[in-house]
XYZ file of C-alpha atoms in Angstrom:
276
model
C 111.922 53.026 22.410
C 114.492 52.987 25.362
C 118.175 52.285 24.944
C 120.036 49.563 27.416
C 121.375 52.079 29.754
C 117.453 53.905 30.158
C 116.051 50.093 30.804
C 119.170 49.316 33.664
C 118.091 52.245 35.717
C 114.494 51.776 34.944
C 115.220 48.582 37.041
C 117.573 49.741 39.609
C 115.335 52.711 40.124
C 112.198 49.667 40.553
C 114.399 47.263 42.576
C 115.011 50.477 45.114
C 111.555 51.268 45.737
C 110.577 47.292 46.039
C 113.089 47.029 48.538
C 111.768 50.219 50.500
C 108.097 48.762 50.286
C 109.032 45.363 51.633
C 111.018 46.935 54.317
C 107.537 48.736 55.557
C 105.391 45.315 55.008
C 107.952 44.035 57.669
C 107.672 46.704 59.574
C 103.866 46.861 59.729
C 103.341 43.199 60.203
C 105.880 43.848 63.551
C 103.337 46.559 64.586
C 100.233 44.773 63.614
C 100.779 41.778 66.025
C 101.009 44.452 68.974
C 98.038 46.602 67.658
C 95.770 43.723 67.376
C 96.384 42.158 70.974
C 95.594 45.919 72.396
C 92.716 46.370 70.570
C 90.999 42.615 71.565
C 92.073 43.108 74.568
C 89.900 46.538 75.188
C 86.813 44.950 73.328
C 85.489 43.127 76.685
C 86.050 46.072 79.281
C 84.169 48.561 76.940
C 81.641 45.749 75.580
C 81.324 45.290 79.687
C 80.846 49.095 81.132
C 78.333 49.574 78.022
C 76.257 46.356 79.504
C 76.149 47.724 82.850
C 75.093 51.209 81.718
C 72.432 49.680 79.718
C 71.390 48.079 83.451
C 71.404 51.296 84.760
C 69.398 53.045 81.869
C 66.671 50.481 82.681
C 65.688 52.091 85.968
C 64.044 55.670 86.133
C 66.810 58.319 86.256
C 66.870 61.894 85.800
C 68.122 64.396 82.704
C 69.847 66.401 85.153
C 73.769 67.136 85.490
C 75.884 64.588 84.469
C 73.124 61.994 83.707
C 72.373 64.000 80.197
C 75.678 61.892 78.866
C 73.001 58.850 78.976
C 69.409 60.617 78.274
C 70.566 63.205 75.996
C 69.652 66.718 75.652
C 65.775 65.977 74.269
C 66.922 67.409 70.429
C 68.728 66.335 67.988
C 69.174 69.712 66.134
C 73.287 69.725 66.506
C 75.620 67.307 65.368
C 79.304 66.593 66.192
C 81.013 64.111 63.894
C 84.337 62.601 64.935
C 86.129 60.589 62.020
C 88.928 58.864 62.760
C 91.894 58.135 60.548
C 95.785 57.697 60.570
C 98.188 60.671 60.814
C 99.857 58.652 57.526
C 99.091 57.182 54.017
C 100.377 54.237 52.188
C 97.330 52.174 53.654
C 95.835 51.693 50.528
C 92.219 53.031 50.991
C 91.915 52.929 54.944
C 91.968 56.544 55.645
C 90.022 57.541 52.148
C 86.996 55.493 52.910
C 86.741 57.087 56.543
C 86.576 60.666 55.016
C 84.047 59.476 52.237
C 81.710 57.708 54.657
C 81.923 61.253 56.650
C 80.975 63.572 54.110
C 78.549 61.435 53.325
C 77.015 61.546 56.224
C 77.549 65.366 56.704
C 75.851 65.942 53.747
C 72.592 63.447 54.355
C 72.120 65.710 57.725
C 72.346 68.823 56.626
C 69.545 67.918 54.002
C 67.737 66.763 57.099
C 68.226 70.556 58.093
C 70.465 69.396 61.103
C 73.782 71.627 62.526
C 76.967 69.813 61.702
C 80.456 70.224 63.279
C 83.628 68.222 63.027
C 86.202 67.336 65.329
C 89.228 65.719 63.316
C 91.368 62.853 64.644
C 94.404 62.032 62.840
C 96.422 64.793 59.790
C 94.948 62.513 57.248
C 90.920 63.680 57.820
C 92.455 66.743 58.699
C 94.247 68.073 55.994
C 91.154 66.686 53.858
C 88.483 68.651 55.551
C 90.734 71.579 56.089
C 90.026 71.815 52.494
C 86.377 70.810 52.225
C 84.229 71.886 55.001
C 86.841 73.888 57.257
C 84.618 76.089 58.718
C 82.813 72.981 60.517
C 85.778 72.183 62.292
C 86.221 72.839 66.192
C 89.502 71.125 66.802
C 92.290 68.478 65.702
C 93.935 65.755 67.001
C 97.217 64.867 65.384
C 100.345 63.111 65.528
C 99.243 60.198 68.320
C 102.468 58.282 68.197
C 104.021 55.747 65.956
C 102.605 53.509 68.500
C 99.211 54.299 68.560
C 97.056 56.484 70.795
C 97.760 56.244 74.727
C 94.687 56.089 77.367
C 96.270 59.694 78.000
C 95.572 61.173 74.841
C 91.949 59.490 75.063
C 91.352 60.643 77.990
C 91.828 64.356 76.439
C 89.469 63.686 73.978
C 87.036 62.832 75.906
C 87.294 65.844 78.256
C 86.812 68.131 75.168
C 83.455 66.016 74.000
C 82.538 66.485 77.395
C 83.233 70.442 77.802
C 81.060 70.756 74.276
C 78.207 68.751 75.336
C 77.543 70.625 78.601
C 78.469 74.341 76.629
C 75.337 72.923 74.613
C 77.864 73.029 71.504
C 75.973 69.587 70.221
C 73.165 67.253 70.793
C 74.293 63.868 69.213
C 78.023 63.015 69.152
C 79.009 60.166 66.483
C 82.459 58.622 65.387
C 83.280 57.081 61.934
C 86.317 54.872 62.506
C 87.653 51.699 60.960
C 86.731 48.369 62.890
C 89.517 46.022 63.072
C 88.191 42.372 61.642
C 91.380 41.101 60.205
C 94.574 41.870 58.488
C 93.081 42.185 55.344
C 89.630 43.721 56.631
C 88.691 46.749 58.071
C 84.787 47.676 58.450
C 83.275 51.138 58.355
C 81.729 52.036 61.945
C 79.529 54.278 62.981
C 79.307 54.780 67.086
C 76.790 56.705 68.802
C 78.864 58.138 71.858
C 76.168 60.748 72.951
C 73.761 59.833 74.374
C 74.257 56.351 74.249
C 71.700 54.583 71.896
C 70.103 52.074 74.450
C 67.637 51.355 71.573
C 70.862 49.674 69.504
C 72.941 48.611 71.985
C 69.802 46.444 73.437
C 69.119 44.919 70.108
C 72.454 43.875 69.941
C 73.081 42.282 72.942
C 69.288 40.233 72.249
C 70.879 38.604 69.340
C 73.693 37.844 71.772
C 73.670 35.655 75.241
C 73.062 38.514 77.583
C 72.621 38.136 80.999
C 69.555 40.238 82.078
C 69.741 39.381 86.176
C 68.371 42.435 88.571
C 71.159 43.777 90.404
C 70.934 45.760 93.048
C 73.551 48.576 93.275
C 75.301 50.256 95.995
C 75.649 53.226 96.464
C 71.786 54.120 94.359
C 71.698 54.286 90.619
C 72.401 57.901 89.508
C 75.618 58.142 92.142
C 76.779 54.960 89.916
C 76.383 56.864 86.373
C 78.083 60.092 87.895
C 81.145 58.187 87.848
C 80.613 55.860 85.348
C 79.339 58.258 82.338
C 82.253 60.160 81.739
C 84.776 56.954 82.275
C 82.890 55.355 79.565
C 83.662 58.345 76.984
C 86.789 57.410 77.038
C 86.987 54.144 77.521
C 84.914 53.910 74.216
C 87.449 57.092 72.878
C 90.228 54.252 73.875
C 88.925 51.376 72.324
C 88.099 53.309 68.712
C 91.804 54.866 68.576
C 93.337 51.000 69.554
C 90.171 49.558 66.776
C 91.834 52.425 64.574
C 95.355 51.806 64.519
C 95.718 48.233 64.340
C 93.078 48.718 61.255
C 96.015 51.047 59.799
C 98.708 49.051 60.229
C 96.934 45.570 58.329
C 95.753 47.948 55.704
C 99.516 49.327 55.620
C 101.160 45.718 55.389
C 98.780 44.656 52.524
C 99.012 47.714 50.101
C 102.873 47.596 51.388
C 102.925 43.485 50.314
C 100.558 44.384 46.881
C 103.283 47.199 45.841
C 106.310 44.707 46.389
C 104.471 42.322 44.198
C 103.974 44.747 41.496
C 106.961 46.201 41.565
C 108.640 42.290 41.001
C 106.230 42.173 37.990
C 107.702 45.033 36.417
C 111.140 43.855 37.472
C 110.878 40.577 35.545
C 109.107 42.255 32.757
C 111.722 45.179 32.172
C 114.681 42.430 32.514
C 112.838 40.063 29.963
C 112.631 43.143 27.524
C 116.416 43.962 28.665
C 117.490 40.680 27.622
C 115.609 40.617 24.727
């Protein structure tokens, strides 16, 4: 049983760490108010570019060149899977879930006798598939900022998915990122980046007021989705690394606000025994 002098520094040693915990709720909450406007604010522009690509995608347009971004190669032999996590922990089980959801995935192709590779973003999914599947990895993206990810570092990102697509490295191209809903939610989302999945993307916007005018465009069609293919890799790139990190910092304030709790618990409890 412990002395007096074992139970006071049982509860210094507590107080210490509750006081380092509620300093990073505070400091997550500060970030999470900043993370959440970028991240809404992104949602229209990409929600927009994908609405007018669908537009496009309705009228008859080649597999050549560039267009391939939107038609896709005509197989779906090769895979390159993109998860998405945080380049830190103490988020409870934010950046866990992302690598569970990918090897799960990993694993239900490859009994579909598909080609699998990885491209990591973030130390977290990293250092975890460094260890689990590192020969399926092609590259890494780490240490994106203490703010977040910039349009810059996006915009790099994209230019590699890009290079790999047209080197005929991969067929289908899908990210596994956390969704921002709320500061206490985060969703599990896959996102079909190449080729786009008309097939989905139309079903969602029927169960949503969609405007389905005929435009017509100037200059022609295919000079349109030269330009706009690539800018939409990133913008959706962008808007998954904004969804990401404001997901990272509400799932960092709540386990940050559950540990202070706790640790208040076992503060009254080991004072009621030191008294005692």
């Amino acid at each position: 049983m412990p002395n007096l002098k074992d139970l006071r520094t049982q509860i210094n040693s507590v107080g210490s760490t509750k006081k380092i915990t509620s300093a990073m709720k505070m400091v997550a909450a500060s970030k999470l108010r900043r993370s959440q406007e970028k991240a809404e604010a992104a949602r229209p522009y990409s929600l927009r570019i994908e609405e007018m690509l669908l537009s496009l995608a309705s009228t008859g347009v080649s597999r050549e060149g560039i267009i391939k971004l939107l038609t896709g190669t005509g197989k779906q032999d090769n895979y390159l899977v993109i998860p998405v996590t945080a380049d830190r922990g103490l988020c409870g089980g934010f950046n866990s879930s992302i690598n569970r959801e990918t090897v799960k995935l990993v694993r239900t192709l490859e009994n579909q006798g598909k080609k699998i590779s990885l491209i990591t973003i973030g130390k977290k999914s990293r250092d975890y598939f460094k260890r689990l599947m590192n020969d399926k990895i092609i590259e890494s993206f780490i240490d994106l900022g203490a703010k977040g990810a910039g349009y810059d570092i996006a915009m790099q990102i994209s230019k590699n998915i890009q290079s790999l697509y047209f080197d005929n490295r991969f067929d289908v191209c899908t990210l596994i990122y956390n969704k921002f809903k709320s500061a206490i939610t985060q969703e599990v989302t896959h996102q079909q980046l190449i080729p786009l999945n008309i097939n989905e993307k139309a079903e969602e916007n029927n169960d949503k007021d969609f405007d389905n005018s005929i435009y017509i465009y100037e200059p022609d069609e295919n000079a349109i989705l030269k330009d706009l293919l690539p800018k939409n890799i990133t913008i959706q790139v962008f808007k998954i690394l904004l969804e990401s990190n404001a997901g990272e910092q509400g799932a960092r304030m709540m386990a940050m606000d559950n540990a202070t709790r706790n640790a208040g618990e076992m503060i009254d409890s080991l004072t009621l025994k030191y008294n005692r």
